[in-house]
Short mmCIF file of C-alpha atoms in Angstrom, two decimals:
data_model
loop_
_atom_site.label_atom_id
_atom_site.label_comp_id
_atom_site.label_asym_id
_atom_site.label_seq_id
_atom_site.Cartn_x
_atom_site.Cartn_y
_atom_site.Cartn_z
CA MET S 2 93.03 188.01 -11.37
CA GLU S 3 92.38 188.66 -7.73
CA GLN S 4 91.01 191.72 -6.02
CA TYR S 5 90.57 192.57 -2.37
CA PHE S 6 87.59 194.40 -0.93
CA CYS S 7 87.54 195.46 2.70
CA GLY S 8 90.22 192.96 3.57
CA THR S 9 88.42 190.01 1.96
CA LYS S 10 89.77 188.25 -1.10
CA HIS S 11 87.28 187.55 -3.89
CA ALA S 12 88.17 185.60 -7.02
CA LEU S 13 86.30 187.28 -9.83
CA ASN S 14 87.42 184.82 -12.53
CA GLY S 15 86.12 187.16 -15.15
CA ARG S 16 82.57 187.05 -13.75
CA LYS S 17 80.62 189.55 -11.78
CA ARG S 18 79.68 188.33 -8.34
CA ALA S 19 75.90 188.04 -7.94
CA VAL S 20 74.59 190.47 -5.41
CA GLN S 21 72.24 188.77 -2.94
CA PRO S 22 69.18 190.85 -2.08
CA PRO S 23 68.71 191.55 1.59
CA LYS S 24 66.53 189.04 3.43
CA PRO S 25 63.11 190.56 3.99
CA ARG S 26 62.22 191.22 7.59
CA ARG S 27 59.08 189.66 8.93
CA ASN S 28 56.33 192.02 9.85
CA TYR S 29 55.34 190.41 13.12
CA MET S 30 52.49 192.86 13.67
CA THR S 31 50.94 191.79 10.35
CA ILE S 32 51.41 188.11 11.25
CA ARG S 33 49.70 188.62 14.59
CA ARG S 34 46.81 190.43 12.94
CA LEU S 35 46.38 187.62 10.42
CA ASP S 36 46.52 185.05 13.23
CA ILE S 37 43.86 186.91 15.19
CA LYS S 38 41.65 187.28 12.13
CA ALA S 39 41.96 183.56 11.40
CA LEU S 40 41.03 182.64 14.96
CA LEU S 41 38.09 185.04 14.99
CA ALA S 42 36.79 183.67 11.70
CA ALA S 43 37.14 180.08 12.88
CA GLY S 44 35.49 180.98 16.18
CA ALA S 45 32.53 182.53 14.38
CA VAL S 46 32.08 179.39 12.29
CA ALA S 47 32.28 177.21 15.40
CA THR S 48 29.69 179.35 17.18
CA LEU S 49 27.30 178.99 14.27
CA LEU S 50 27.81 175.23 14.16
CA LEU S 51 27.22 174.94 17.89
CA ALA S 52 24.15 177.18 17.92
CA ALA S 53 22.45 175.85 14.80
CA PRO S 54 21.55 172.38 16.13
CA ALA S 55 20.08 173.81 19.35
CA ALA S 56 18.04 176.31 17.36
CA GLN S 57 16.76 173.50 15.14
CA ALA S 58 15.74 171.29 18.09
CA THR S 59 11.94 171.37 18.34
CA LEU S 60 8.93 169.50 19.66
CA ILE S 61 7.15 170.02 16.34
CA GLY S 62 6.64 166.57 14.84
CA ASP S 63 7.05 164.72 18.15
CA THR S 64 4.33 162.43 19.54
CA VAL S 65 3.30 163.55 23.04
CA ASN S 66 1.16 161.68 25.56
CA CYS S 67 -1.66 163.25 27.61
CA ALA S 68 -3.06 161.99 30.92
CA THR S 69 -4.98 163.38 33.89
CA THR S 70 -5.40 162.57 37.56
CA GLY S 71 -8.34 163.27 39.82
CA PRO S 72 -12.07 162.75 39.23
CA ASP S 73 -13.13 160.53 36.35
CA HIS S 74 -14.82 163.47 34.61
CA TRP S 75 -11.48 165.33 34.22
CA VAL S 76 -10.06 163.80 31.02
CA CYS S 77 -7.94 164.37 27.88
CA ASN S 78 -9.81 163.96 24.60
CA GLN S 79 -7.06 161.62 23.32
CA ALA S 80 -4.12 159.73 24.75
CA SER S 81 -1.49 161.03 22.33
CA ALA S 82 -1.02 163.48 19.48
CA VAL S 83 1.66 164.68 17.08
CA VAL S 84 2.77 168.25 17.83
CA GLY S 85 1.87 170.60 15.00
CA SER S 86 -0.04 173.83 14.43
CA GLY S 87 -3.00 174.53 16.72
CA SER S 88 -3.95 172.69 19.89
CA GLU S 89 -2.93 169.06 20.40
CA PHE S 90 -5.32 168.18 23.24
CA LYS S 91 -8.61 169.25 24.79
CA LEU S 92 -9.45 168.81 28.45
CA SER S 93 -13.03 168.06 29.40
CA SER S 94 -14.88 168.34 32.68
CA LEU S 95 -18.23 166.57 33.04
CA GLY S 96 -18.30 165.99 29.30
CA THR S 97 -17.71 169.64 28.36
CA GLU S 98 -14.47 170.79 26.75
CA VAL S 99 -12.98 173.51 28.93
CA PHE S 100 -9.28 173.75 27.98
CA ASN S 101 -7.22 173.71 24.79
CA VAL S 102 -3.63 172.50 25.19
CA ASP S 103 -1.23 173.88 22.58
CA ILE S 104 2.34 172.59 22.52
CA GLY S 105 4.84 174.71 20.60
CA ALA S 106 8.42 174.18 19.53
CA SER S 107 9.58 174.65 23.14
CA SER S 108 6.56 176.03 24.98
CA ILE S 109 3.14 175.07 26.34
CA ARG S 110 -0.03 177.17 26.43
CA ILE S 111 -3.38 176.21 27.96
CA ASP S 112 -6.46 178.29 27.12
CA TYR S 113 -9.74 178.20 29.02
CA THR S 114 -12.60 177.93 26.51
CA GLY S 115 -15.60 178.06 28.84
CA SER S 116 -18.17 180.85 28.84
CA GLY S 117 -18.49 181.09 32.63
CA ASP S 118 -16.21 180.85 35.64
CA LEU S 119 -14.66 177.47 36.42
CA GLY S 120 -13.17 176.17 39.63
CA THR S 121 -10.99 173.08 39.68
CA GLY S 122 -10.85 170.59 42.53
CA ALA S 123 -8.15 168.83 44.50
CA ASN S 124 -5.68 166.59 42.67
CA GLU S 125 -6.86 167.65 39.22
CA ARG S 126 -3.65 167.51 37.22
CA LEU S 127 -2.57 167.44 33.58
CA ILE S 128 0.44 165.28 32.71
CA LEU S 129 2.20 165.67 29.36
CA SER S 130 4.87 163.03 28.81
CA ASP S 131 7.27 161.67 26.20
CA LEU S 132 8.43 165.15 25.18
CA ASP S 133 11.32 164.38 22.83
CA TRP S 134 13.08 166.99 20.72
CA VAL S 135 13.19 166.45 16.98
CA GLY S 136 16.55 167.27 15.39
CA MET S 137 18.66 167.05 18.54
CA ALA S 138 18.35 165.04 21.75
CA GLY S 139 17.55 167.15 24.80
CA SER S 140 15.98 167.24 28.24
CA ILE S 141 13.93 169.68 30.30
CA ILE S 142 15.84 171.40 33.11
CA GLY S 143 13.31 174.08 34.06
CA ILE S 144 10.55 176.43 32.97
CA ALA S 145 10.63 180.15 32.21
CA ASN S 146 8.36 183.07 31.28
CA PHE S 147 5.38 181.67 33.20
CA ALA S 148 2.33 183.83 32.50
CA THR S 149 -1.39 183.77 33.29
CA ALA S 150 -4.48 185.89 32.68
CA ASN S 151 -7.91 185.79 34.33
CA THR S 152 -6.81 183.00 36.66
CA LEU S 153 -6.48 182.65 40.41
CA ARG S 154 -4.14 180.35 42.35
CA MET S 155 -2.07 179.23 39.36
CA GLU S 156 1.66 179.82 39.80
CA ALA S 157 4.92 178.61 38.31
CA SER S 158 5.37 176.36 41.35
CA ASP S 159 2.29 174.41 40.20
CA VAL S 160 4.30 173.11 37.24
CA ALA S 161 6.57 170.16 37.99
CA PHE S 162 8.85 168.72 35.34
CA SER S 163 11.06 165.77 34.51
CA ALA S 164 13.57 165.33 31.71
CA HIS S 165 10.80 164.55 29.21
CA GLY S 166 7.52 165.63 30.78
CA VAL S 167 5.55 168.24 32.71
CA ASP S 168 2.94 167.84 35.45
CA ILE S 169 0.54 170.78 35.91
CA ASP S 170 -1.45 170.92 39.16
CA PHE S 171 -4.83 172.68 38.81
CA ASN S 172 -5.62 172.19 42.51
CA SER S 173 -8.29 174.70 43.66
CA ALA S 174 -7.60 177.16 40.84
CA SER S 175 -10.26 179.30 39.18
CA PHE S 176 -10.63 180.49 35.60
CA SER S 177 -12.69 183.23 33.98
CA PRO S 178 -13.50 183.62 30.26
CA GLY S 179 -10.34 184.43 28.30
CA ALA S 180 -8.07 182.83 30.90
CA PHE S 181 -4.85 181.15 29.93
CA LEU S 182 -1.53 180.01 31.31
CA SER S 183 1.70 179.58 29.36
CA PHE S 184 5.38 178.91 29.91
CA ASP S 185 8.57 178.11 28.02
CA LEU S 186 10.57 174.94 28.50
CA VAL S 187 14.20 175.46 29.46
CA THR S 188 16.17 172.64 27.90
CA ARG S 189 19.67 171.23 27.65
CA HIS S 190 20.82 169.61 24.42
CA GLN S 191 23.72 167.31 23.66
CA VAL S 192 26.51 168.83 21.57
CA PRO S 193 26.85 166.70 18.41
CA GLU S 194 30.22 165.25 17.40
CA PRO S 195 30.79 167.61 14.41
CA ALA S 196 30.65 170.61 16.72
CA SER S 197 33.02 168.92 19.17
CA ALA S 198 35.43 168.31 16.32
CA VAL S 199 35.31 172.01 15.46
CA LEU S 200 36.33 172.90 19.01
CA VAL S 201 39.24 170.45 18.84
CA GLY S 202 40.27 171.98 15.52
CA LEU S 203 40.29 175.47 17.03
CA GLY S 204 42.55 174.27 19.81
CA MET S 205 44.97 172.71 17.32
CA MET S 206 44.98 175.91 15.25
CA ALA S 207 45.88 178.00 18.30
CA LEU S 208 48.67 175.56 19.20
CA ALA S 209 50.09 175.71 15.65
CA ILE S 210 50.12 179.52 15.74
CA ARG S 211 51.98 179.53 19.06
CA ARG S 212 54.58 177.11 17.69
CA ARG S 213 55.08 179.21 14.56
CA ARG S 214 55.68 182.32 16.65
CA ALA S 215 58.19 180.42 18.79
CA THR S 216 60.22 179.37 15.73
CA ASP S 217 60.12 182.77 13.94
#
């Protein structure tokens, strides 16, 4: 038995022809939104992975060296110390302790502890060296947030720095009771391999999405 529909011959052979459902149309707007959400989520994870190591980098737990230049009476109380809570070094002049040196996670503060005014002489400098970050390798590239109180002739330009040390020049400065100086260390840290791999993965994800759009 043969029947014709719209000019086309169909052999029924006693069976009903299966009706194929229409092919669903892709909702490209939904696909784009999903792609964007996926990229944003991956980007947020990558940002956290990149920021976390730098935030964890610290001088706490590092062994730092202390040295002075100038008159023999201008000395550190010890040659080295492990950075922790409280002051790491004390500076003495003529056998009397006059400064506490407190090294933080990424900062340095020096407090004058004398009861009267103090004037420092030429070439009296404090040198802190072997500053190495625990948790992530890094180097000093500058200082920031320099602050003083009850001091004269102490400025940010009196602080020199290298990749792993600072040199503070006390030349002809004066200090009154309660005086201090402090500053933050501006550092640069190496991006670890896991974070680099995340960035490569993001690039590959973006490329895959572009290819999928091109084939749809």
